[in-house]
Short mmCIF file of C-alpha atoms in Angstrom, two decimals:
data_model
loop_
_atom_site.label_atom_id
_atom_site.label_comp_id
_atom_site.label_asym_id
_atom_site.label_seq_id
_atom_site.Cartn_x
_atom_site.Cartn_y
_atom_site.Cartn_z
CA MET A 1 15.72 -13.44 -29.59
CA THR A 2 12.84 -14.89 -27.93
CA ASP A 3 9.91 -13.47 -26.40
CA ILE A 4 7.79 -15.03 -23.70
CA VAL A 5 4.77 -13.76 -21.50
CA THR A 6 6.00 -12.61 -17.41
CA VAL A 7 3.01 -13.11 -15.77
CA ASP A 8 3.90 -11.87 -11.43
CA ILE A 9 0.54 -13.04 -8.96
CA GLY A 10 -0.46 -12.28 -5.41
CA GLY A 11 -3.14 -11.98 -3.13
CA THR A 12 -4.66 -8.48 -4.73
CA HIS A 13 -3.09 -7.62 -8.34
CA ALA A 14 -2.43 -10.03 -11.26
CA ARG A 15 0.02 -8.27 -14.12
CA PHE A 16 1.57 -9.48 -17.56
CA ALA A 17 3.39 -7.78 -19.85
CA ILE A 18 5.51 -9.61 -23.10
CA ALA A 19 9.80 -9.57 -22.69
CA THR A 20 12.50 -10.64 -24.92
CA LEU A 21 15.30 -11.67 -23.46
CA ALA A 22 19.17 -11.40 -26.06
CA LYS A 23 21.30 -14.15 -27.27
CA ASP A 24 24.12 -11.22 -24.37
CA GLY A 25 21.19 -11.88 -21.49
CA THR A 26 19.29 -8.68 -20.87
CA ILE A 27 15.80 -9.06 -20.63
CA THR A 28 14.07 -5.76 -21.46
CA MET A 29 9.94 -5.84 -20.94
CA ASP A 30 7.25 -3.91 -22.87
CA GLU A 31 4.48 -1.93 -20.24
CA PRO A 32 3.31 -4.45 -17.35
CA ILE A 33 -0.63 -4.49 -17.05
CA THR A 34 -2.12 -5.07 -14.79
CA LEU A 35 -5.65 -6.37 -13.82
CA HIS A 36 -7.15 -6.32 -10.32
CA THR A 37 -7.77 -10.08 -9.11
CA ASP A 38 -11.12 -9.82 -7.82
CA ASP A 39 -12.53 -8.60 -11.40
CA HIS A 40 -12.10 -11.56 -12.30
CA ALA A 41 -13.21 -15.45 -11.74
CA SER A 42 -10.12 -18.09 -12.61
CA PHE A 43 -6.56 -16.65 -13.84
CA GLN A 44 -7.41 -17.98 -17.73
CA SER A 45 -10.49 -15.76 -17.33
CA ALA A 46 -7.85 -12.96 -16.36
CA TRP A 47 -4.93 -14.62 -18.91
CA ASP A 48 -7.72 -13.93 -21.66
CA ASP A 49 -8.30 -10.87 -20.75
CA TYR A 50 -4.87 -9.97 -21.17
CA ARG A 51 -4.63 -11.87 -24.27
CA THR A 52 -7.32 -9.56 -25.51
CA ARG A 53 -6.01 -7.07 -24.50
CA LYS A 54 -2.76 -7.81 -26.46
CA GLY A 55 -4.45 -7.74 -29.91
CA GLY A 56 -5.50 -11.74 -29.37
CA THR A 57 -1.51 -13.08 -30.34
CA LEU A 58 -0.32 -14.31 -27.30
CA PRO A 59 3.83 -15.63 -27.12
CA THR A 60 4.30 -19.60 -26.99
CA ASP A 61 6.66 -20.05 -23.53
CA VAL A 62 4.90 -17.78 -20.34
CA ALA A 63 6.81 -17.21 -16.40
CA MET A 64 5.92 -17.46 -14.05
CA ALA A 65 5.74 -16.21 -10.94
CA ILE A 66 2.93 -17.12 -7.78
CA ALA A 67 1.94 -15.48 -4.60
CA GLY A 68 2.73 -19.43 -2.88
CA PRO A 69 3.76 -22.86 -2.35
CA VAL A 70 5.15 -23.36 -6.04
CA GLY A 71 4.62 -27.49 -6.66
CA GLY A 72 2.57 -30.32 -6.77
CA ASP A 73 -0.85 -31.39 -9.14
CA VAL A 74 -2.25 -27.66 -8.02
CA ILE A 75 -1.46 -24.39 -6.96
CA ARG A 76 -3.17 -22.32 -4.76
CA PHE A 77 -2.40 -19.16 -3.87
CA THR A 78 -2.19 -17.56 0.32
CA ASN A 79 -3.69 -14.09 -0.03
CA ASN A 80 -5.95 -15.56 -3.35
CA PRO A 81 -9.10 -17.86 -4.50
CA TRP A 82 -7.22 -18.82 -7.43
CA ILE A 83 -6.16 -22.02 -8.36
CA ILE A 84 -3.43 -23.05 -10.90
CA ARG A 85 -2.91 -26.66 -12.22
CA PRO A 86 0.54 -27.12 -13.85
CA ALA A 87 0.12 -29.77 -16.06
CA LEU A 88 -2.99 -28.10 -17.47
CA ILE A 89 -1.13 -25.01 -18.86
CA GLY A 90 0.56 -26.13 -22.21
CA ASP A 91 -3.42 -27.05 -22.97
CA LYS A 92 -5.72 -23.89 -22.02
CA LEU A 93 -2.99 -21.69 -22.88
CA GLY A 94 -1.36 -22.25 -25.22
CA CYS A 95 2.06 -22.19 -24.39
CA GLU A 96 4.92 -24.22 -24.79
CA ARG A 97 7.13 -23.87 -22.99
CA GLN A 98 6.87 -22.62 -18.92
CA VAL A 99 8.76 -21.89 -16.18
CA LEU A 100 6.88 -21.48 -12.20
CA VAL A 101 8.03 -19.54 -9.23
CA ASN A 102 6.75 -18.54 -6.33
CA ASP A 103 6.70 -15.09 -5.83
CA PHE A 104 9.40 -13.79 -3.89
CA GLU A 105 12.12 -16.89 -5.84
CA ALA A 106 11.23 -14.71 -8.61
CA VAL A 107 12.13 -11.30 -6.49
CA ALA A 108 15.15 -12.93 -5.75
CA HIS A 109 15.86 -14.19 -9.92
CA ALA A 110 15.20 -9.87 -10.37
CA VAL A 111 17.97 -8.86 -7.60
CA ALA A 112 20.74 -11.50 -9.05
CA ARG A 113 20.07 -10.08 -12.06
CA ALA A 114 19.03 -6.34 -11.32
CA GLY A 115 21.45 -3.85 -11.85
CA ASP A 116 23.98 -1.06 -9.12
CA ASP A 117 21.48 1.46 -9.71
CA GLU A 118 18.38 -0.51 -8.67
CA PHE A 119 18.57 -0.03 -5.10
CA LEU A 120 18.87 2.31 -2.36
CA HIS A 121 19.90 2.40 0.36
CA LEU A 122 18.87 2.11 3.39
CA THR A 123 21.47 0.89 6.80
CA GLY A 124 24.70 -1.30 7.18
CA PRO A 125 27.84 -0.06 4.98
CA GLU A 126 27.39 1.60 2.08
CA GLY A 127 28.50 0.53 -1.13
CA ALA A 128 27.15 -2.43 -4.08
CA LEU A 129 26.03 -5.58 -3.16
CA PRO A 130 28.05 -8.32 -1.94
CA PRO A 131 28.63 -10.08 -5.24
CA THR A 132 29.51 -13.84 -3.29
CA GLY A 133 27.47 -15.31 -1.00
CA ARG A 134 24.13 -15.45 0.59
CA LEU A 135 21.69 -12.61 0.35
CA THR A 136 17.97 -12.09 1.92
CA VAL A 137 14.69 -10.99 -0.33
CA MET A 138 11.93 -10.48 1.79
CA GLY A 139 9.78 -7.57 1.76
CA PRO A 140 5.61 -6.97 3.00
CA GLY A 141 3.09 -6.53 0.06
CA THR A 142 -0.11 -8.67 0.81
CA GLY A 143 1.90 -10.47 2.10
CA LEU A 144 5.20 -11.86 3.12
CA GLY A 145 7.33 -12.23 1.17
CA VAL A 146 10.71 -14.20 1.36
CA ALA A 147 14.07 -15.79 -0.20
CA HIS A 148 16.87 -16.14 -0.18
CA LEU A 149 20.26 -15.59 -3.09
CA TYR A 150 22.87 -17.39 -3.65
CA ARG A 151 25.61 -16.06 -5.77
CA GLU A 152 28.61 -18.53 -6.36
CA PRO A 153 32.45 -17.21 -7.03
CA ASP A 154 31.87 -17.59 -11.02
CA GLY A 155 28.99 -15.42 -12.02
CA THR A 156 26.04 -18.27 -11.43
CA TYR A 157 23.78 -18.12 -8.62
CA ARG A 158 21.14 -19.91 -7.29
CA VAL A 159 17.42 -19.59 -5.29
CA SER A 160 16.06 -20.81 -3.03
CA ALA A 161 11.86 -20.44 -1.92
CA THR A 162 11.08 -20.07 2.32
CA GLU A 163 7.24 -19.18 3.43
CA GLY A 164 9.58 -17.56 6.30
CA GLY A 165 6.50 -15.61 6.23
CA HIS A 166 4.86 -17.98 8.34
CA ILE A 167 6.91 -17.94 10.89
CA ASP A 168 5.81 -17.41 14.72
CA PHE A 169 5.67 -14.06 15.46
CA ALA A 170 7.67 -12.14 18.66
CA PRO A 171 7.15 -8.66 20.26
CA LEU A 172 9.91 -6.88 21.57
CA ASP A 173 7.92 -3.98 23.93
CA GLN A 174 4.61 -3.83 25.49
CA ILE A 175 2.51 -2.40 21.80
CA GLU A 176 4.07 -5.18 19.71
CA ASP A 177 2.74 -7.50 23.09
CA ALA A 178 -0.94 -5.62 23.15
CA ILE A 179 -1.25 -6.18 18.91
CA LEU A 180 -0.31 -9.76 18.69
CA ALA A 181 -3.11 -9.77 22.01
CA ARG A 182 -5.54 -8.30 19.40
CA LEU A 183 -4.53 -10.39 16.87
CA ARG A 184 -4.56 -13.57 19.77
CA LYS A 185 -8.60 -13.16 19.73
CA ARG A 186 -9.02 -13.82 15.66
CA HIS A 187 -5.74 -16.51 15.41
CA ASN A 188 -4.73 -19.43 17.48
CA ARG A 189 -1.35 -18.86 15.38
CA VAL A 190 -0.04 -14.88 15.04
CA SER A 191 2.43 -15.16 12.18
CA VAL A 192 4.73 -12.03 11.00
CA GLU A 193 2.77 -11.60 8.20
CA ARG A 194 0.48 -10.96 10.69
CA VAL A 195 1.12 -8.25 11.53
CA VAL A 196 3.95 -7.22 8.29
CA SER A 197 1.69 -6.94 5.56
CA GLY A 198 -0.10 -4.31 3.76
CA PRO A 199 -3.13 -5.80 5.99
CA ALA A 200 -1.69 -5.75 8.92
CA ILE A 201 -2.03 -2.27 9.17
CA SER A 202 -5.48 -1.53 10.85
CA ASP A 203 -4.71 -4.40 13.04
CA ILE A 204 -1.87 -1.49 14.29
CA TYR A 205 -4.17 1.45 14.16
CA HIS A 206 -6.76 0.00 15.86
CA THR A 207 -4.70 -1.05 19.32
CA LEU A 208 -2.89 1.88 19.13
CA ALA A 209 -6.14 3.61 19.33
CA ALA A 210 -7.72 1.35 22.41
CA MET A 211 -3.89 1.68 24.12
CA GLU A 212 -5.05 5.65 24.07
CA ASN A 213 -8.29 5.23 24.70
CA LYS A 214 -9.11 6.96 21.53
CA SER A 215 -11.95 6.36 19.14
CA VAL A 216 -11.32 6.00 15.69
CA PRO A 217 -12.89 5.90 12.29
CA GLU A 218 -13.30 2.53 9.95
CA LEU A 219 -10.82 2.75 7.81
CA ASP A 220 -9.15 0.51 5.70
CA ASP A 221 -6.20 -0.61 5.00
CA ILE A 222 -5.25 1.22 2.21
CA GLU A 223 -7.05 4.53 3.77
CA ILE A 224 -5.14 4.08 6.28
CA TRP A 225 -1.97 3.80 4.70
CA THR A 226 -2.49 6.63 2.71
CA LYS A 227 -3.48 9.03 5.96
CA GLY A 228 -0.54 7.51 7.91
CA MET A 229 1.83 8.00 4.92
CA LYS A 230 0.89 11.86 4.27
CA GLY A 231 0.89 12.36 7.48
CA GLU A 232 -2.97 13.80 7.85
CA ASP A 233 -3.61 11.38 10.91
CA ILE A 234 -1.37 11.45 13.80
CA LEU A 235 -2.30 8.39 15.23
CA ALA A 236 -1.73 6.38 10.97
CA ALA A 237 1.22 8.17 11.12
CA ALA A 238 2.17 6.07 14.06
CA ALA A 239 0.90 2.93 12.91
CA VAL A 240 3.23 3.54 10.13
CA ASP A 241 6.27 4.13 12.49
CA ARG A 242 5.29 0.69 14.13
CA PHE A 243 5.37 -0.98 10.95
CA CYS A 244 8.62 -0.08 9.66
CA LEU A 245 10.27 -0.66 13.18
CA SER A 246 8.78 -4.42 13.13
CA LEU A 247 10.17 -4.64 9.95
CA GLY A 248 13.14 -3.54 10.26
CA SER A 249 12.85 -7.12 13.33
CA VAL A 250 12.13 -9.52 10.80
CA ALA A 251 14.35 -8.59 8.24
CA GLY A 252 17.21 -8.46 10.73
CA ASP A 253 15.79 -12.13 12.56
CA MET A 254 15.96 -13.42 8.72
CA ALA A 255 19.38 -12.36 8.61
CA LEU A 256 19.71 -14.86 11.13
CA ALA A 257 18.84 -17.46 10.12
CA HIS A 258 19.85 -17.50 6.51
CA GLY A 259 23.20 -16.61 7.75
CA ALA A 260 23.17 -13.87 5.32
CA LYS A 261 25.38 -11.18 4.07
CA ALA A 262 22.88 -8.30 2.60
CA VAL A 263 19.40 -8.42 3.43
CA VAL A 264 17.35 -6.74 0.37
CA ILE A 265 13.55 -5.21 1.15
CA ALA A 266 11.25 -5.90 -1.92
CA GLY A 267 7.73 -5.73 -2.43
CA GLY A 268 5.18 -3.25 -3.34
CA LEU A 269 4.93 -1.44 -0.45
CA GLY A 270 8.14 -2.10 0.58
CA TYR A 271 9.39 0.18 -2.43
CA ARG A 272 6.44 2.66 -1.42
CA LEU A 273 7.83 2.73 2.29
CA ARG A 274 10.76 4.23 0.92
CA ASP A 275 11.19 6.91 2.11
CA HIS A 276 10.60 6.25 5.65
CA LEU A 277 12.86 3.53 5.72
CA PRO A 278 15.96 5.46 6.75
CA GLN A 279 14.10 7.72 9.07
CA SER A 280 12.34 5.53 10.61
CA GLY A 281 13.91 2.95 13.89
CA PHE A 282 13.93 0.14 11.28
CA ALA A 283 17.62 0.19 11.21
CA GLU A 284 17.97 -0.10 15.37
CA ARG A 285 15.50 -3.17 14.67
CA PHE A 286 17.51 -4.11 12.19
CA ARG A 287 21.14 -4.63 14.66
CA ALA A 288 18.89 -4.61 18.02
CA LYS A 289 19.94 -8.35 17.97
CA GLY A 290 21.98 -8.68 21.91
CA ARG A 291 25.40 -10.34 21.29
CA PHE A 292 25.04 -9.89 17.57
CA GLU A 293 24.49 -6.43 17.38
CA GLY A 294 27.94 -5.84 15.39
CA LEU A 295 27.04 -8.50 13.09
CA MET A 296 23.91 -6.71 12.22
CA ALA A 297 25.43 -3.30 11.89
CA ASN A 298 28.47 -4.75 9.11
CA LEU A 299 25.61 -6.35 6.73
CA PRO A 300 23.98 -3.62 4.19
CA VAL A 301 20.58 -3.19 3.78
CA LYS A 302 18.94 -1.91 0.90
CA LEU A 303 15.96 -2.03 -1.24
CA ILE A 304 15.03 -3.32 -4.91
CA THR A 305 13.77 -0.22 -6.81
CA HIS A 306 13.17 -2.15 -10.20
CA PRO A 307 9.51 -0.91 -10.77
CA GLN A 308 8.32 -4.32 -11.40
CA PRO A 309 10.46 -7.19 -10.31
CA GLY A 310 8.26 -9.93 -10.22
CA LEU A 311 8.32 -9.76 -13.54
CA PHE A 312 11.41 -8.94 -15.02
CA GLY A 313 12.53 -11.62 -12.35
CA ALA A 314 10.27 -13.98 -13.37
CA ALA A 315 11.57 -13.64 -17.20
CA ALA A 316 14.72 -14.16 -15.45
CA ALA A 317 13.96 -17.72 -13.84
CA PHE A 318 13.48 -18.18 -17.46
CA SER A 319 16.19 -17.19 -18.71
CA GLN A 320 18.00 -19.31 -16.32
CA LYS A 321 17.19 -22.30 -17.33
CA TYR A 322 15.76 -21.83 -21.00
CA GLY A 323 19.22 -19.60 -22.32
CA ASP A 324 17.78 -17.15 -25.21
CA ALA A 325 16.34 -20.16 -27.53
#
């Protein structure tokens, strides 16, 4: 068996755990520790904090899931001011082997390795995910992550990272026209991430308020999500419903673009919406693709319920590269 440090770095949190890779391919993890990125000036600072919390000693191998493009001499985070220089990881962290993957590339690895009981059915045909072919993996958090997974007939699989969250946003009704108009006042180009991510709820909320000529308090996005999901604020609840509609549209677009046989929703926010999505217009918007509505109705859409798919998936990516030795 091999112990590694597995890390999942997003725009808001950096999560750390020790993963154990067994010879039979099983991956187990200890209790993760979550640190706020705002509390640390750099990843090195967060790493040192974690090492101290673990008694001053860590395994010498590391797997990292990173919220942003992975590659080049310097890795810059999309929604986080930290930078990482891969060539210096060995010296800076005291590591011998390393695997760095995009955060949703890691989630796709988690989807490939998770059991059937770790998925919640959202829409489309019931049953397990297809054993072969391409799957779209996507989900909202601080940003919008997208990857695709290809399962081979021999049981192996391949994962590709994408920056699908940065494609252009296409409004489908007057409300989304108004959301786009609000966003265009601040951005020359509006990507789907501006509408389908955690912070986007604020723009949705204030757009709805303006359309109803209502004066609303200045709430941050976390407060809007909390009030909306608890039903404590009618307008916030409407914003959550509108978010679910847009998420369904984008999920359907990604499936068409990837030629997917199924879609898996992930991300911290995706998991928190697990009770809202089945009751919202998510499924209708997912299917509403004109001449391809019949095709979309036959695609299963599920939500991964593993509590730490980024950490688990980063460890799975390390296992795929190095095995258990």
